[in-house]
Amino acid sequence: MEFVSPEGLRLDGRRPMEMRQIRAEIGVVAKADGSAMFEMGNTKVIAAVYGPKEVQNRSQQLNANALVRCEYTMANFSTRRSDEKTKGRSTEISLVIRQTMEECILTNLMPRSQIDIFVQVLQADGGTRSACINAATLALADAGIPMRDLVTSCSAGYLNSTPLLDLNYIEDTCNRRLQGSCRLHREILLENTKQLEYRRGT
Amino acid sequence: MRGLQLSLNQTQKVRLQRALEKLESLSSKANSNASVIVADSIPVNHEDGLLKGHGTTEFNGEVVATVCGVVERVNKLVYVRSLRARYKPEVGDIIVGRVIEVAPKRWRVEINYSHDAVLMLSSMNLPDGIQRRRTALDELNMRSIFEENDVICAEVRGFQHDGLHLQARSQKYGKLGRGQMLTVPPYLVKRRKQHFHNLEQYGIDLILGCNGFIWVGEHVEVTDDMVVDQVNNSEQQSAKSDVKFFSPGEQERSYTPQETRESICRTANAIRVLSTLGFNITVEVIMETVDLSSSLKQQVPIHEMLGSEFCVLVAEKEAARRSLTKKKG
């Protein structure tokens, strides 16, 4: 399958180094302490932050830091294809987002408290993980939680010897089918996250 | 103001826009360039010493903001006042909260802070008004004072090793009944001298809790301990424990009249409108809004106060009010 046409355009008409249109909105969940909606092209996610609040499960309470929890879910209607291994993927992405945000939040300022981050994918078109990280960052900033930095994320991949920025679903899945580049894709994502953070900080 | 979700028609949209623009033009320009977002570096002069306050951190020798907000400088201290955050208690704040747990010798109270507050049995006046040691019997009778889900009013006493402590050492504090509790963003309630208000013409009480919980309820006559005590002594000893808290007979007798209920709802809706528009909530502004709603040609019905038309009206009124005070000052 041809992912980049001879004219240098991708399937959805972008150049290889072009991102999809992004749109963000804060304050979408009225009762939450902070919330945000983030769109990258057709990918649309919503994030809500509750906290810092009293730890629900006393045995998990940390005496020097805040406990950060994250729950990532995909709405049933977010994608047409039924994904059979969704559950494992959800837990994995929850973990990735939690670790990223935990690093970023100054948890030592809020000892013995808990911060809950909920992210849900409303529409999936590739790059849900990046969109979720971006939405979670915005929601945390909206909630007034002290952070080291704003983490931003964007996926990138290497297909048919062309590097592509911000993969959509078709490019993403084909990438996964080519066993070799699957790994590459993920590493780039994580590295990219750090890189952006680094650049922003200095 | 965050994402106002109202269905406005074209004229209302234009009017609201104009009112908001006016408000914006009236706001002080002094601090307009001091707003920062997370990870913005704050320009400081390192030569003449510097104290980093809340919302700042040091990164590569630069002072960096950790929350979104406005930079404030007090002498050497540099801190960021965050735009939106949970309530941060200060000693002496008057707060409204909800009891969530009755624990040994204490109640746990939800006050919109990152931890639950603690109200000790020993730091509140007993219903009989006598200063004495709290006995085991008092401890067993704690549920007769406050139960779970009761709304109470108290004062912040301070931080102790096990968290934030409250006290309710006066008759004006205690259980609140017959009214509504509203939740507004805590930054809309400013600390002032007076947080208890009695709106006499409507016969209602208004408590503006610093934590963003606001109580609107029927007016309760605050009775002096000692006086009540003496009256009670002459009557009956056993009724003593229910002086402040309604006994069943009393409850029937003091039925809230419909007018009072309506003014409670009207005031509550006025506060709701102000909080959706993001205006500071003070008793004067609330009263003005209530008056506005009832003084119009055709009185705005209570249930329509949350509609878009009244919202726009309030915004216009506030813009006019602020421009007036600006001219005076």
Coordinates of C-alpha atoms in Angstrom, one line a residue, chain B residues 11-265:
Chain B
T11 CA -29.1 40.0 20.1
Q12 CA -28.3 38.4 23.5
K13 CA -25.0 37.2 22.1
V14 CA -24.1 40.7 21.0
R15 CA -25.3 42.3 24.3
L16 CA -23.3 39.8 26.3
Q17 CA -20.3 40.4 24.2
R18 CA -20.5 44.1 24.6
A19 CA -21.0 43.8 28.4
L20 CA -18.0 41.5 28.7
E21 CA -15.8 43.8 26.6
K22 CA -16.8 46.7 28.8
L23 CA -15.9 44.7 31.9
E24 CA -12.6 43.8 30.4
S25 CA -11.8 47.4 29.5
L26 CA -12.6 48.4 33.1
S27 CA -10.4 45.8 34.7
S28 CA -7.1 47.1 35.9
K29 CA -4.3 47.0 33.4
A30 CA -1.6 47.0 36.1
N31 CA -1.2 43.3 36.2
S32 CA -2.2 42.4 32.7
N33 CA 1.3 41.4 31.5
A34 CA 2.0 39.4 34.7
S35 CA -0.1 36.4 33.8
V36 CA 1.9 33.2 33.4
I37 CA 1.3 29.6 32.4
V38 CA 3.1 26.5 33.7
A39 CA 6.8 26.6 32.9
D40 CA 7.0 30.2 32.0
S41 CA 10.1 31.8 33.5
I42 CA 9.4 34.8 35.7
P43 CA 11.8 37.7 35.2
V44 CA 13.5 38.5 38.5
N45 CA 16.4 40.6 39.6
H46 CA 18.7 38.1 41.3
E47 CA 21.0 40.8 42.8
D48 CA 18.6 42.0 45.4
G49 CA 17.7 38.8 47.1
L50 CA 14.5 36.9 46.4
L51 CA 12.1 34.6 48.1
K52 CA 10.3 32.0 46.0
G53 CA 6.7 31.6 47.1
H54 CA 3.8 29.4 46.1
G55 CA 3.6 28.4 42.5
T56 CA 7.2 28.9 41.7
T57 CA 10.2 26.7 41.5
E58 CA 13.9 27.0 40.5
F59 CA 15.0 25.5 37.2
N60 CA 18.4 26.0 35.7
G61 CA 18.9 29.1 37.7
E62 CA 15.6 30.6 36.6
V63 CA 12.4 31.1 38.5
V64 CA 9.7 29.1 36.8
A65 CA 6.0 29.1 37.4
T66 CA 4.4 25.8 38.3
V67 CA 0.7 26.9 38.0
C68 CA -1.2 29.1 35.6
G69 CA -1.9 32.4 37.2
V70 CA -0.8 35.9 37.9
V71 CA 2.6 36.8 39.3
E72 CA 2.5 38.8 42.5
R73 CA 5.4 40.5 44.1
V74 CA 5.6 41.5 47.8
N75 CA 9.0 43.0 48.6
K76 CA 11.4 40.1 48.0
L77 CA 8.7 37.5 47.8
V78 CA 7.6 36.3 44.3
Y79 CA 4.6 34.0 44.1
V80 CA 2.0 33.0 41.5
R81 CA -1.6 33.4 42.5
S82 CA -3.3 30.5 40.7
L83 CA -6.4 31.1 38.6
R84 CA -8.4 28.0 39.7
A85 CA -7.6 25.8 42.5
R86 CA -9.2 24.1 45.4
Y87 CA -9.8 26.1 48.6
K88 CA -6.8 26.8 50.7
P89 CA -7.8 27.3 54.3
E90 CA -6.5 30.1 56.5
V91 CA -6.9 30.4 60.2
G92 CA -10.1 32.2 61.1
D93 CA -11.9 31.5 57.8
I94 CA -15.6 30.9 58.2
I95 CA -16.6 27.9 56.2
V96 CA -19.7 25.8 55.4
G97 CA -19.1 22.1 55.2
R98 CA -20.8 18.8 55.2
V99 CA -20.3 16.1 57.8
I100 CA -19.2 12.9 56.2
E101 CA -18.2 10.8 59.1
V102 CA -18.8 10.5 62.8
A103 CA -15.5 9.3 64.3
P104 CA -14.4 8.9 67.9
K105 CA -14.6 12.3 69.6
R106 CA -14.7 14.1 66.2
W107 CA -16.6 14.7 63.0
R108 CA -15.0 14.6 59.6
V109 CA -16.2 17.5 57.5
E110 CA -15.9 17.9 53.7
I111 CA -14.9 21.5 53.0
N112 CA -13.6 21.4 49.4
Y113 CA -10.0 21.2 50.6
S114 CA -7.6 18.5 49.6
H115 CA -8.1 16.8 53.0
D116 CA -11.1 16.4 55.1
A117 CA -11.4 18.8 58.1
V118 CA -11.8 17.6 61.6
L119 CA -14.2 19.1 64.1
M120 CA -13.4 17.8 67.6
L121 CA -16.2 17.3 70.1
S122 CA -14.1 19.3 72.5
S123 CA -13.9 22.3 70.2
M124 CA -17.5 23.0 70.0
N125 CA -20.1 24.3 72.4
L126 CA -22.4 21.7 73.8
P127 CA -26.1 22.3 73.3
D128 CA -26.6 23.0 77.0
G129 CA -24.0 25.7 76.8
I130 CA -22.1 24.7 79.9
Q131 CA -18.3 24.6 79.8
R132 CA -17.2 21.2 81.1
R133 CA -15.2 18.1 80.3
R134 CA -16.7 16.0 77.6
T135 CA -17.8 12.7 79.1
A136 CA -18.2 9.3 77.5
L137 CA -21.9 10.0 77.4
D138 CA -21.4 13.1 75.3
E139 CA -19.3 11.0 73.0
L140 CA -22.2 8.5 72.7
N141 CA -24.6 11.3 72.0
M142 CA -22.5 12.9 69.2
R143 CA -25.1 11.8 66.6
S144 CA -27.7 13.9 68.3
I145 CA -25.6 17.0 67.6
F146 CA -24.4 16.3 64.0
E147 CA -25.2 13.3 61.8
E148 CA -23.7 12.3 58.5
N149 CA -24.6 14.6 55.7
D150 CA -25.6 17.5 57.9
V151 CA -24.5 20.9 56.7
I152 CA -22.6 22.8 59.3
C153 CA -20.9 26.1 59.6
A154 CA -17.7 26.5 61.5
E155 CA -14.4 28.4 61.7
V156 CA -10.9 27.2 60.8
R157 CA -8.9 26.7 63.9
G158 CA -5.6 25.7 62.5
F159 CA -3.4 22.9 61.3
Q160 CA -2.6 20.2 63.8
H161 CA -0.6 17.1 63.3
D162 CA -3.6 15.2 62.1
G163 CA -4.9 17.7 59.7
L164 CA -7.1 20.8 59.6
H165 CA -9.1 21.5 62.7
L166 CA -12.3 23.5 62.9
Q167 CA -14.1 25.0 65.8
A168 CA -17.6 26.0 66.5
R169 CA -17.5 27.9 69.8
S170 CA -20.4 30.2 69.3
Q171 CA -24.1 29.9 68.8
K172 CA -23.8 31.3 65.3
Y173 CA -21.9 28.2 64.2
G174 CA -23.4 24.8 64.1
K175 CA -26.0 22.9 62.2
L176 CA -27.8 24.5 59.3
G177 CA -31.3 23.5 58.3
R178 CA -34.1 24.7 56.1
G179 CA -32.3 26.1 53.2
Q180 CA -30.0 25.4 50.3
M181 CA -26.2 24.8 50.1
L182 CA -24.7 26.1 46.9
T183 CA -21.2 25.3 45.6
V184 CA -19.3 28.1 43.7
P185 CA -15.7 28.3 42.8
P186 CA -13.9 29.3 46.0
Y187 CA -12.0 32.2 44.4
L188 CA -15.3 34.0 43.9
V189 CA -15.7 34.5 47.6
K190 CA -13.4 37.1 49.1
R191 CA -12.4 37.2 52.7
R192 CA -14.2 40.0 54.4
K193 CA -15.1 41.1 57.9
Q194 CA -18.7 39.8 57.7
H195 CA -19.6 36.4 56.3
F196 CA -22.9 36.0 58.1
H197 CA -25.7 38.1 56.6
N198 CA -29.2 38.4 57.7
L199 CA -31.4 39.8 54.9
E200 CA -34.2 41.2 57.0
Q201 CA -36.6 42.1 54.3
Y202 CA -36.7 38.5 53.1
G203 CA -36.2 36.9 56.5
I204 CA -33.3 34.7 55.3
D205 CA -29.8 34.0 56.4
L206 CA -26.9 34.1 54.0
I207 CA -23.5 32.5 54.9
L208 CA -20.7 33.1 52.4
G209 CA -18.3 30.3 53.3
C210 CA -14.7 31.1 52.3
N211 CA -14.4 27.6 50.8
G212 CA -17.0 28.3 48.1
F213 CA -19.9 26.7 49.9
I214 CA -22.7 29.1 50.3
W215 CA -25.7 28.7 52.6
V216 CA -29.0 30.3 51.9
G217 CA -31.6 29.5 54.5
E218 CA -34.4 30.6 56.7
H219 CA -33.5 33.2 59.3
V220 CA -32.7 31.6 62.7
E221 CA -32.7 33.8 65.7
V222 CA -29.3 33.3 67.4
T223 CA -30.1 32.8 71.0
D224 CA -27.7 33.6 73.8
D225 CA -26.7 30.5 75.7
M226 CA -27.2 31.8 79.2
V227 CA -30.6 33.3 78.6
V228 CA -31.9 30.2 77.0
D229 CA -30.4 28.1 79.7
Q230 CA -32.2 30.0 82.5
V231 CA -35.5 29.8 80.7
N232 CA -35.0 26.2 80.2
N233 CA -34.2 25.6 83.8
S234 CA -37.4 27.0 84.9
E235 CA -39.3 24.8 82.4
Q236 CA -37.9 21.4 82.2
Q237 CA -34.5 19.9 82.7
S238 CA -34.8 17.1 80.1
A239 CA -35.5 19.4 77.2
K240 CA -32.1 21.1 77.6
S241 CA -30.2 19.1 75.1
D242 CA -32.5 20.2 72.3
V243 CA -32.2 23.9 72.8
K244 CA -30.7 24.8 69.4
F245 CA -31.8 21.7 67.5
F246 CA -35.5 21.5 66.7
S247 CA -37.5 19.1 68.7
P248 CA -40.3 17.4 66.8
G249 CA -43.0 19.7 68.3
E250 CA -41.0 22.8 67.5
Q251 CA -40.5 21.7 64.0
E252 CA -44.2 21.5 63.3
R253 CA -44.7 24.9 64.9
S254 CA -42.0 26.7 62.9
Y255 CA -43.2 25.8 59.4
T256 CA -41.3 27.8 56.7
P257 CA -43.8 30.0 54.9
Q258 CA -43.9 29.9 51.2
E259 CA -42.7 33.5 50.7
T260 CA -39.5 32.7 52.6
R261 CA -39.0 29.6 50.5
E262 CA -39.4 31.7 47.4
S263 CA -36.9 34.3 48.5
I264 CA -34.5 31.5 49.4
C265 CA -34.8 30.1 45.9

